[in-house]
Amino acid sequence: MGDDPMHVMMRQIMALFDEYQSKENAKHVLRALKENARQGFWNGSLPPIGYRVVAAEQRGAKIKKKLEIDPIHAETVRLAFRLALEGDGTSGPMGVKAITKHLNEHRIFTRDGGRWGIGTVHRMLTRQTYIGRHEFNRRTKNGANKPDEEVIPVAVPPIIDQAMFDAVQARMKARNPKVTPPQVVGGPTLLTGLIHCAKCGGAMTIRTGKGGRYRYYTCSTKARQGPTACAGMTVPMEKLDDLVAKHLEDRLLDPARLEDVLATVLDRRQERTERRHAHIAELNKRATETDLRLKRLYDAIESGVADLDDPDLRDRIASLKAIRDQSRVDADRASAMLESAGQKAITAPMLAKFAQTARQRMRLPSGGYRRDHLRALAQRVEVNDGEVRIMGSKSDLLRTLAAAGSSGTLPGAVPSFVPKWRRGCPPELTDSRFYIRY
């Protein structure tokens, strides 16, 4: 074609038709993919770590595929969630960076044999596919979220249960520096970042009177927005600090009370231990069975029934070796974690020693209290008319107690960020409450 106006117009018309045809093709392809997803089939992309694609059924010349759990890499997913929630037995719950470091240091590689990155681990810990809800057509090609009515849910076999997934999401949100700034943890007041108004749920901040002679905790919502937003609460700081610390000393740090508070957590701990023993036995069984299958193949080669030069046979042997070796590595790692956790059994003398040490170290020699030790025992304080509610995590208390038992002293280190709890927070984080009336 030339460059005269007629030829230019023809080229533009042809380009418009090409663009129209391309968009029509894309529309029909997406419609077919969405219908395929509605029927529960996989659309051909790389599956999430912990899953593999298998043929489900054949329709004419087309083979429909679904996801099934990959027994080797699914254990890596479970390990990452356990590390986020419980740690490795020698530490508390891990963040994304610590989990990434743990996986790489223990030579637990990605699906293609590479090293883990922070972004990959974060996506794994936040992906709802692992609780059985995969979402197709969630994002546009530019990465923006599509409306919910365009998203197609696809049922897949779950690797993680809902309770563990929710608990990990809550912990990750609590670790987010945007939730609670470092100034809250490092501030000069005892209950900064912990104390909330029970009427509106807002934080309570410090106000002073008489030129700084008196200090009060007061509702920040009322202070910022006036009494129409919240009737508000104002409590003398020294009185409330003494009230909370004394109640923790007298009630929570009583050995009998500690044993009662931790009873259900210890029961769940025993159940997890039994499940881990069963999991280790299953891994050892898988390694043994795979070894026997390899032995039968070797016997067939020696007897001349099978040809070692057959590429399919070589691939089969390599695959079985990989399954056997990975099962052994997973079993050894799970056994090491179980042994490490088992060294921290909670005993009556440990409870008594912990309570005594915590009482002694909570109070400063010059008067007042140590913020870090109080925060190890309580994570939220709500103030209402005539009542104070102290809330804490049994799981965090158990970890503090176990760490004290292994080191012989109450741990001095505390988390850098304190989770800001609110209404609707999962029960894992609010499973121990104490009520004070004043």
CSV table of C-alpha atoms in Angstrom, one decimal:
chain,number,residue,atom,x,y,z
A,1,MET,CA,0.0,0.0,0.0
A,2,GLY,CA,1.0,3.6,-0.7
A,3,ASP,CA,1.0,6.6,1.6
A,4,ASP,CA,-1.9,8.4,0.0
A,5,PRO,CA,-5.0,9.2,2.1
A,6,MET,CA,-7.0,6.2,0.7
A,7,HIS,CA,-4.3,3.7,1.6
A,8,VAL,CA,-3.8,5.3,5.1
A,9,MET,CA,-7.6,5.0,5.7
A,10,MET,CA,-7.5,1.3,4.6
A,11,ARG,CA,-4.7,0.5,7.0
A,12,GLN,CA,-6.6,2.2,9.8
A,13,ILE,CA,-9.8,0.3,9.0
A,14,MET,CA,-7.9,-3.0,8.9
A,15,ALA,CA,-6.2,-2.2,12.2
A,16,LEU,CA,-9.5,-1.5,13.8
A,17,PHE,CA,-10.9,-4.8,12.6
A,18,ASP,CA,-7.9,-6.6,13.9
A,19,GLU,CA,-8.2,-4.9,17.3
A,20,TYR,CA,-11.9,-5.8,17.4
A,21,GLN,CA,-11.3,-9.4,16.5
A,22,SER,CA,-8.5,-9.7,19.2
A,23,LYS,CA,-10.9,-8.4,21.9
A,24,GLU,CA,-13.6,-10.7,20.7
A,25,ASN,CA,-11.2,-13.7,20.9
A,26,ALA,CA,-10.1,-12.6,24.4
A,27,LYS,CA,-13.7,-12.3,25.5
A,28,HIS,CA,-14.6,-15.8,24.4
A,29,VAL,CA,-11.4,-17.3,25.8
A,30,LEU,CA,-12.0,-15.7,29.2
A,31,ARG,CA,-15.7,-16.9,29.1
A,32,ALA,CA,-14.5,-20.5,28.4
A,33,LEU,CA,-11.8,-20.3,31.2
A,34,LYS,CA,-14.4,-19.0,33.7
A,35,GLU,CA,-16.8,-21.8,32.9
A,36,ASN,CA,-14.0,-24.3,33.2
A,37,ALA,CA,-13.2,-22.8,36.7
A,38,ARG,CA,-16.9,-22.9,37.7
A,39,GLN,CA,-16.8,-26.6,37.0
A,40,GLY,CA,-13.8,-27.0,39.4
A,41,PHE,CA,-11.1,-27.6,36.8
A,42,TRP,CA,-7.7,-26.0,36.7
A,43,ASN,CA,-7.0,-23.6,33.8
A,44,GLY,CA,-3.4,-24.5,33.1
A,45,SER,CA,-1.2,-22.0,35.0
A,46,LEU,CA,1.6,-23.0,37.4
A,47,PRO,CA,-0.1,-24.5,40.5
A,48,PRO,CA,0.6,-23.0,43.9
A,49,ILE,CA,3.4,-24.5,45.9
A,50,GLY,CA,2.1,-27.7,47.7
A,51,TYR,CA,-0.2,-28.7,44.8
A,52,ARG,CA,0.3,-30.5,41.5
A,53,VAL,CA,-1.9,-30.8,38.4
A,54,VAL,CA,-3.5,-34.2,37.6
A,55,ALA,CA,-5.8,-35.3,34.9
A,56,ALA,CA,-9.4,-35.5,36.2
A,57,GLU,CA,-11.4,-36.5,33.2
A,58,GLN,CA,-11.4,-36.5,29.4
A,59,ARG,CA,-14.1,-34.8,27.2
A,60,GLY,CA,-13.5,-35.6,23.6
A,61,ALA,CA,-9.9,-34.7,22.8
A,62,LYS,CA,-9.6,-32.4,25.8
A,63,ILE,CA,-8.2,-33.6,29.1
A,64,LYS,CA,-9.7,-31.7,32.1
A,65,LYS,CA,-7.3,-31.2,35.0
A,66,LYS,CA,-7.6,-30.5,38.7
A,67,LEU,CA,-5.3,-29.8,41.6
A,68,GLU,CA,-4.3,-32.4,44.2
A,69,ILE,CA,-2.0,-32.1,47.2
A,70,ASP,CA,1.7,-32.7,46.4
A,71,PRO,CA,2.8,-34.8,49.5
A,72,ILE,CA,6.4,-33.5,49.3
A,73,HIS,CA,5.9,-29.7,49.0
A,74,ALA,CA,2.7,-29.6,51.0
A,75,GLU,CA,4.8,-30.3,54.1
A,76,THR,CA,6.8,-27.2,53.3
A,77,VAL,CA,3.6,-25.2,53.3
A,78,ARG,CA,2.5,-26.7,56.7
A,79,LEU,CA,6.0,-26.0,58.1
A,80,ALA,CA,5.8,-22.3,57.1
A,81,PHE,CA,2.5,-21.9,58.8
A,82,ARG,CA,3.7,-23.7,62.0
A,83,LEU,CA,6.8,-21.5,62.1
A,84,ALA,CA,4.5,-18.4,61.8
A,85,LEU,CA,2.2,-19.5,64.6
A,86,GLU,CA,4.5,-21.5,66.9
A,87,GLY,CA,8.1,-21.1,65.9
A,88,ASP,CA,10.7,-23.9,65.6
A,89,GLY,CA,10.6,-24.9,69.3
A,90,THR,CA,13.5,-22.7,70.2
A,91,SER,CA,11.9,-19.4,69.4
A,92,GLY,CA,8.5,-17.7,69.4
A,93,PRO,CA,6.3,-17.2,66.3
A,94,MET,CA,8.4,-16.1,63.4
A,95,GLY,CA,7.9,-13.3,60.9
A,96,VAL,CA,8.1,-13.7,57.1
A,97,LYS,CA,11.8,-12.8,57.0
A,98,ALA,CA,12.7,-15.3,59.8
A,99,ILE,CA,10.7,-18.0,58.1
A,100,THR,CA,12.5,-17.3,54.8
A,101,LYS,CA,15.9,-17.5,56.6
A,102,HIS,CA,14.9,-20.8,58.4
A,103,LEU,CA,13.8,-22.5,55.1
A,104,ASN,CA,17.0,-21.5,53.3
A,105,GLU,CA,19.3,-22.4,56.2
A,106,HIS,CA,17.7,-25.8,56.6
A,107,ARG,CA,18.1,-26.4,52.8
A,108,ILE,CA,14.4,-26.7,52.2
A,109,PHE,CA,14.3,-25.5,48.6
A,110,THR,CA,11.5,-24.3,46.4
A,111,ARG,CA,9.7,-26.4,43.9
A,112,ASP,CA,12.4,-25.8,41.2
A,113,GLY,CA,15.3,-26.2,43.6
A,114,GLY,CA,15.9,-22.5,44.3
A,115,ARG,CA,16.1,-20.4,47.4
A,116,TRP,CA,13.1,-18.8,49.1
A,117,GLY,CA,12.5,-15.1,49.0
A,118,ILE,CA,10.5,-12.9,51.4
A,119,GLY,CA,7.8,-12.1,48.7
A,120,THR,CA,7.3,-15.8,47.9
A,121,VAL,CA,6.9,-16.8,51.6
A,122,HIS,CA,4.5,-13.8,52.2
A,123,ARG,CA,2.3,-14.9,49.3
A,124,MET,CA,2.3,-18.4,50.6
A,125,LEU,CA,1.2,-17.4,54.1
A,126,THR,CA,-1.6,-15.2,52.8
A,127,ARG,CA,-3.0,-17.3,50.0
A,128,GLN,CA,-6.5,-18.6,50.6
A,129,THR,CA,-5.9,-21.5,48.2
A,130,TYR,CA,-4.4,-23.4,51.1
A,131,ILE,CA,-7.7,-23.5,53.0
A,132,GLY,CA,-9.5,-24.9,50.0
A,133,ARG,CA,-10.6,-21.6,48.3
A,134,HIS,CA,-8.7,-20.8,45.1
A,135,GLU,CA,-9.9,-17.7,43.3
A,136,PHE,CA,-9.8,-17.4,39.5
A,137,ASN,CA,-10.0,-14.1,37.6
A,138,ARG,CA,-9.2,-12.1,40.8
A,139,ARG,CA,-7.0,-9.5,39.1
A,140,THR,CA,-6.7,-7.6,35.8
A,141,LYS,CA,-3.6,-7.8,33.7
A,142,ASN,CA,-2.5,-4.6,35.4
A,143,GLY,CA,-2.7,-6.2,38.9
A,144,ALA,CA,-5.9,-4.4,40.1
A,145,ASN,CA,-8.6,-6.3,41.9
A,146,LYS,CA,-11.7,-7.1,39.9
A,147,PRO,CA,-15.2,-6.8,41.4
A,148,ASP,CA,-16.2,-9.8,43.5
A,149,GLU,CA,-19.0,-10.8,41.2
A,150,GLU,CA,-16.4,-11.5,38.5
A,151,VAL,CA,-14.2,-13.7,40.7
A,152,ILE,CA,-14.8,-17.5,40.3
A,153,PRO,CA,-14.2,-19.6,43.4
A,154,VAL,CA,-12.6,-23.0,42.7
A,155,ALA,CA,-12.7,-25.7,45.4
A,156,VAL,CA,-9.3,-27.4,46.0
A,157,PRO,CA,-8.1,-29.8,48.7
A,158,PRO,CA,-7.1,-27.8,51.8
A,159,ILE,CA,-3.6,-28.1,53.2
A,160,ILE,CA,-4.1,-25.8,56.2
A,161,ASP,CA,-7.2,-25.6,58.4
A,162,GLN,CA,-9.2,-22.4,58.8
A,163,ALA,CA,-8.3,-21.9,62.4
A,164,MET,CA,-4.5,-22.0,61.8
A,165,PHE,CA,-4.9,-19.7,58.7
A,166,ASP,CA,-6.9,-17.1,60.6
A,167,ALA,CA,-4.4,-17.2,63.5
A,168,VAL,CA,-1.5,-16.6,61.1
A,169,GLN,CA,-3.2,-13.7,59.4
A,170,ALA,CA,-3.9,-12.1,62.8
A,171,ARG,CA,-0.3,-12.5,63.8
A,172,MET,CA,1.0,-11.1,60.5
A,173,LYS,CA,-1.3,-8.1,60.8
A,174,ALA,CA,-0.1,-7.5,64.4
A,175,ARG,CA,3.5,-7.6,63.2
A,176,ASN,CA,2.8,-4.9,60.6
A,177,PRO,CA,4.7,-1.7,61.6
A,178,LYS,CA,1.8,0.3,60.3
A,179,VAL,CA,-0.5,-1.1,63.0
A,180,THR,CA,1.5,0.0,66.0
A,181,PRO,CA,4.4,2.3,65.7
A,182,PRO,CA,7.7,1.8,67.6
A,183,GLN,CA,7.0,4.9,69.8
A,184,VAL,CA,4.0,3.0,71.4
A,185,VAL,CA,6.3,0.2,72.6
A,186,GLY,CA,9.1,2.5,73.6
A,187,GLY,CA,6.9,5.2,75.3
A,188,PRO,CA,7.3,6.3,78.9
A,189,THR,CA,3.9,5.1,80.2
A,190,LEU,CA,3.1,1.7,81.4
A,191,LEU,CA,0.0,1.0,79.4
A,192,THR,CA,0.7,2.9,76.2
A,193,GLY,CA,-0.6,1.0,73.2
A,194,LEU,CA,-2.5,-1.5,75.5
A,195,ILE,CA,-5.3,0.6,77.0
A,196,HIS,CA,-8.6,1.2,75.2
A,197,CYS,CA,-11.9,2.8,76.0
A,198,ALA,CA,-14.5,0.0,76.3
A,199,LYS,CA,-17.3,2.4,75.1
A,200,CYS,CA,-15.9,3.1,71.6
A,201,GLY,CA,-12.9,0.8,71.3
A,202,GLY,CA,-10.5,3.7,70.7
A,203,ALA,CA,-7.1,4.1,72.3
A,204,MET,CA,-6.7,6.0,75.5
A,205,THR,CA,-3.9,8.6,75.6
A,206,ILE,CA,-2.2,10.6,78.3
A,207,ARG,CA,-3.6,14.0,79.4
A,208,THR,CA,-2.1,16.2,82.2
A,209,GLY,CA,-3.6,18.6,84.7
A,210,LYS,CA,-2.3,21.2,87.1
A,211,GLY,CA,0.7,22.1,85.0
A,212,GLY,CA,1.7,18.4,84.6
A,213,ARG,CA,1.3,17.5,88.3
A,214,TYR,CA,-1.4,14.9,87.5
A,215,ARG,CA,-1.6,12.5,84.6
A,216,TYR,CA,-4.7,10.7,83.3
A,217,TYR,CA,-5.6,8.1,80.7
A,218,THR,CA,-8.4,9.6,78.6
A,219,CYS,CA,-10.4,8.4,75.6
A,220,SER,CA,-8.7,9.8,72.4
A,221,THR,CA,-11.9,9.6,70.5
A,222,LYS,CA,-13.6,12.0,72.8
A,223,ALA,CA,-10.5,14.3,73.0
A,224,ARG,CA,-10.4,14.5,69.2
A,225,GLN,CA,-14.1,14.5,68.2
A,226,GLY,CA,-16.0,15.6,71.2
A,227,PRO,CA,-18.6,14.0,73.5
A,228,THR,CA,-20.9,13.2,70.6
A,229,ALA,CA,-18.5,10.6,69.3
A,230,CYS,CA,-17.9,9.0,72.7
A,231,ALA,CA,-18.9,9.7,76.2
A,232,GLY,CA,-15.3,8.9,77.1
A,233,MET,CA,-13.4,7.6,80.1
A,234,THR,CA,-10.8,9.4,82.2
A,235,VAL,CA,-8.8,7.5,84.8
A,236,PRO,CA,-5.8,8.7,86.9
A,237,MET,CA,-2.8,7.1,85.4
A,238,GLU,CA,-1.1,6.1,88.7
A,239,LYS,CA,-4.2,4.5,90.1
A,240,LEU,CA,-4.9,2.4,86.9
A,241,ASP,CA,-1.2,1.3,86.6
A,242,ASP,CA,-1.2,0.1,90.2
A,243,LEU,CA,-4.6,-1.6,89.8
A,244,VAL,CA,-3.6,-3.5,86.7
A,245,ALA,CA,-0.1,-4.5,87.9
A,246,LYS,CA,-1.4,-5.6,91.4
A,247,HIS,CA,-4.2,-7.7,89.8
A,248,LEU,CA,-1.7,-9.5,87.6
A,249,GLU,CA,0.5,-10.1,90.6
A,250,ASP,CA,-2.3,-11.4,92.8
A,251,ARG,CA,-4.4,-13.3,90.3
A,252,LEU,CA,-2.5,-14.3,87.2
A,253,LEU,CA,0.8,-14.9,88.9
A,254,ASP,CA,-0.7,-17.4,91.4
A,255,PRO,CA,0.7,-20.8,90.4
A,256,ALA,CA,-2.7,-22.5,90.8
A,257,ARG,CA,-4.3,-19.8,88.6
A,258,LEU,CA,-1.5,-20.2,86.0
A,259,GLU,CA,-2.1,-23.9,85.9
A,260,ASP,CA,-5.8,-23.4,85.4
A,261,VAL,CA,-5.4,-20.7,82.7
A,262,LEU,CA,-2.9,-22.8,80.7
A,263,ALA,CA,-4.8,-26.1,81.1
A,264,THR,CA,-6.6,-26.0,77.7
A,265,VAL,CA,-3.4,-24.7,75.9
A,266,LEU,CA,-1.4,-27.6,77.4
A,267,ASP,CA,-4.1,-30.0,76.2
A,268,ARG,CA,-4.0,-28.7,72.7
A,269,ARG,CA,-0.2,-28.8,72.9
A,270,GLN,CA,-0.4,-32.6,73.7
A,271,GLU,CA,-2.8,-33.1,70.8
A,272,ARG,CA,-0.4,-31.3,68.4
A,273,THR,CA,2.4,-33.5,69.7
A,274,GLU,CA,0.4,-36.7,69.0
A,275,ARG,CA,-0.5,-35.4,65.5
A,276,ARG,CA,3.2,-34.7,64.8
A,277,HIS,CA,4.2,-38.2,66.0
A,278,ALA,CA,1.6,-39.6,63.6
A,279,HIS,CA,2.9,-37.4,60.8
A,280,ILE,CA,6.5,-38.5,61.4
A,281,ALA,CA,5.4,-42.2,61.3
A,282,GLU,CA,3.6,-41.5,58.0
A,283,LEU,CA,6.8,-39.9,56.5
A,284,ASN,CA,8.9,-42.8,57.7
A,285,LYS,CA,6.4,-45.3,56.2
A,286,ARG,CA,6.5,-43.4,52.9
A,287,ALA,CA,10.3,-43.5,52.8
A,288,THR,CA,10.3,-47.3,53.6
A,289,GLU,CA,7.7,-48.1,51.0
A,290,THR,CA,9.5,-46.1,48.3
A,291,ASP,CA,12.7,-47.8,49.2
A,292,LEU,CA,11.0,-51.2,48.7
A,293,ARG,CA,9.7,-50.1,45.3
A,294,LEU,CA,13.2,-49.0,44.3
A,295,LYS,CA,14.5,-52.4,45.4
A,296,ARG,CA,12.0,-54.2,43.2
A,297,LEU,CA,13.0,-52.1,40.3
A,298,TYR,CA,16.7,-52.9,40.9
A,299,ASP,CA,15.8,-56.6,41.2
A,300,ALA,CA,14.0,-56.4,37.8
A,301,ILE,CA,17.1,-54.8,36.2
A,302,GLU,CA,19.4,-57.4,37.6
A,303,SER,CA,17.2,-60.2,36.4
A,304,GLY,CA,17.0,-58.7,32.9
A,305,VAL,CA,13.2,-58.0,33.1
A,306,ALA,CA,13.8,-54.2,32.9
A,307,ASP,CA,16.3,-52.3,30.7
A,308,LEU,CA,18.3,-49.7,32.6
A,309,ASP,CA,18.8,-47.8,29.3
A,310,ASP,CA,15.0,-47.2,29.1
A,311,PRO,CA,14.6,-43.4,29.7
A,312,ASP,CA,11.2,-43.9,31.3
A,313,LEU,CA,12.7,-46.3,33.8
A,314,ARG,CA,15.5,-43.9,34.6
A,315,ASP,CA,13.0,-41.1,35.2
A,316,ARG,CA,10.9,-43.4,37.5
A,317,ILE,CA,14.0,-44.3,39.5
A,318,ALA,CA,15.0,-40.7,39.9
A,319,SER,CA,11.5,-39.7,41.0
A,320,LEU,CA,11.3,-42.5,43.6
A,321,LYS,CA,14.7,-41.5,45.0
A,322,ALA,CA,13.6,-37.9,45.3
A,323,ILE,CA,10.4,-39.0,47.2
A,324,ARG,CA,12.4,-41.2,49.5
A,325,ASP,CA,15.1,-38.7,50.2
A,326,GLN,CA,12.6,-35.8,50.8
A,327,SER,CA,10.5,-38.0,53.1
A,328,ARG,CA,13.6,-38.8,55.2
A,329,VAL,CA,14.6,-35.2,55.4
A,330,ASP,CA,11.1,-34.1,56.4
A,331,ALA,CA,10.9,-36.9,59.0
A,332,ASP,CA,14.3,-35.9,60.5
A,333,ARG,CA,13.3,-32.2,60.6
A,334,ALA,CA,9.9,-32.9,62.2
A,335,SER,CA,11.6,-35.2,64.8
A,336,ALA,CA,14.1,-32.5,65.6
A,337,MET,CA,11.4,-29.9,66.1
A,338,LEU,CA,9.4,-32.3,68.2
A,339,GLU,CA,12.4,-33.1,70.4
A,340,SER,CA,13.2,-29.4,70.8
A,341,ALA,CA,9.7,-28.6,71.8
A,342,GLY,CA,9.5,-31.6,74.2
A,343,GLN,CA,12.4,-30.2,76.3
A,344,LYS,CA,10.2,-27.4,77.5
A,345,ALA,CA,7.7,-29.4,79.6
A,346,ILE,CA,5.7,-27.3,82.0
A,347,THR,CA,5.9,-28.5,85.6
A,348,ALA,CA,4.5,-27.3,88.9
A,349,PRO,CA,7.9,-26.1,90.3
A,350,MET,CA,8.4,-24.2,87.0
A,351,LEU,CA,5.0,-22.4,87.5
A,352,ALA,CA,5.9,-21.5,91.0
A,353,LYS,CA,9.4,-20.2,90.1
A,354,PHE,CA,8.0,-18.3,87.1
A,355,ALA,CA,5.3,-16.6,89.2
A,356,GLN,CA,7.9,-15.6,91.9
A,357,THR,CA,10.4,-14.3,89.4
A,358,ALA,CA,7.8,-12.4,87.4
A,359,ARG,CA,6.5,-10.6,90.6
A,360,GLN,CA,10.0,-9.6,91.6
A,361,ARG,CA,11.0,-8.3,88.2
A,362,MET,CA,7.7,-6.5,87.4
A,363,ARG,CA,8.4,-3.9,90.1
A,364,LEU,CA,11.2,-1.4,89.8
A,365,PRO,CA,13.5,-0.8,92.8
A,366,SER,CA,12.6,2.9,92.7
A,367,GLY,CA,8.8,2.2,92.5
A,368,GLY,CA,6.6,1.7,89.5
A,369,TYR,CA,6.7,-1.2,87.1
A,370,ARG,CA,8.6,-2.6,84.2
A,371,ARG,CA,6.6,-2.1,81.0
A,372,ASP,CA,8.3,-5.0,79.1
A,373,HIS,CA,7.4,-7.6,81.7
A,374,LEU,CA,3.8,-6.4,82.0
A,375,ARG,CA,3.4,-6.6,78.2
A,376,ALA,CA,4.6,-10.2,78.3
A,377,LEU,CA,1.5,-11.0,80.5
A,378,ALA,CA,-1.2,-8.8,79.1
A,379,GLN,CA,-1.8,-7.4,75.6
A,380,ARG,CA,-5.0,-5.3,75.9
A,381,VAL,CA,-6.7,-3.4,78.8
A,382,GLU,CA,-10.2,-2.0,78.3
A,383,VAL,CA,-11.6,0.6,80.7
A,384,ASN,CA,-15.3,1.0,81.4
A,385,ASP,CA,-17.5,2.5,84.1
A,386,GLY,CA,-16.4,0.8,87.3
A,387,GLU,CA,-14.7,-2.1,85.5
A,388,VAL,CA,-11.3,-2.8,83.9
A,389,ARG,CA,-10.9,-5.8,81.6
A,390,ILE,CA,-7.4,-7.3,81.1
A,391,MET,CA,-6.9,-9.5,78.1
A,392,GLY,CA,-4.0,-11.7,77.1
A,393,SER,CA,-3.0,-14.7,75.0
A,394,LYS,CA,-2.6,-18.1,76.7
A,395,SER,CA,-0.3,-19.1,73.9
A,396,ASP,CA,2.0,-16.1,74.4
A,397,LEU,CA,2.0,-16.8,78.2
A,398,LEU,CA,2.9,-20.4,77.6
A,399,ARG,CA,5.8,-19.4,75.4
A,400,THR,CA,7.1,-16.9,77.9
A,401,LEU,CA,6.8,-19.6,80.6
A,402,ALA,CA,8.6,-22.2,78.4
A,403,ALA,CA,11.4,-19.7,77.6
A,404,ALA,CA,11.8,-18.9,81.3
A,405,GLY,CA,12.0,-22.6,82.1
A,406,SER,CA,14.7,-23.2,79.6
A,407,SER,CA,16.8,-20.1,80.6
A,408,GLY,CA,16.2,-20.2,84.3
A,409,THR,CA,15.1,-16.5,84.3
A,410,LEU,CA,12.2,-14.5,83.1
A,411,PRO,CA,13.0,-13.4,79.5
A,412,GLY,CA,13.9,-9.8,79.3
A,413,ALA,CA,13.3,-9.4,75.6
A,414,VAL,CA,9.8,-8.6,74.3
A,415,PRO,CA,8.4,-8.2,70.8
A,416,SER,CA,9.2,-5.0,69.0
A,417,PHE,CA,5.6,-4.4,68.1
A,418,VAL,CA,2.5,-5.0,70.2
A,419,PRO,CA,-0.6,-6.2,68.4
A,420,LYS,CA,-3.5,-3.8,68.6
A,421,TRP,CA,-6.5,-5.9,69.4
A,422,ARG,CA,-10.1,-5.0,68.5
A,423,ARG,CA,-13.6,-6.3,68.4
A,424,GLY,CA,-13.8,-9.4,66.2
A,425,CYS,CA,-10.2,-10.4,66.9
A,426,PRO,CA,-9.8,-14.2,66.6
A,427,PRO,CA,-10.2,-16.2,69.8
A,428,GLU,CA,-6.6,-17.4,69.7
A,429,LEU,CA,-5.5,-13.9,70.7
A,430,THR,CA,-8.1,-13.2,73.4
A,431,ASP,CA,-8.3,-16.5,75.2
A,432,SER,CA,-7.5,-15.2,78.7
A,433,ARG,CA,-9.5,-12.4,80.4
A,434,PHE,CA,-9.4,-10.9,83.9
A,435,TYR,CA,-12.0,-8.5,85.2
A,436,ILE,CA,-11.3,-5.8,87.9
A,437,ARG,CA,-14.0,-3.7,89.5
A,438,TYR,CA,-13.0,-0.4,91.1
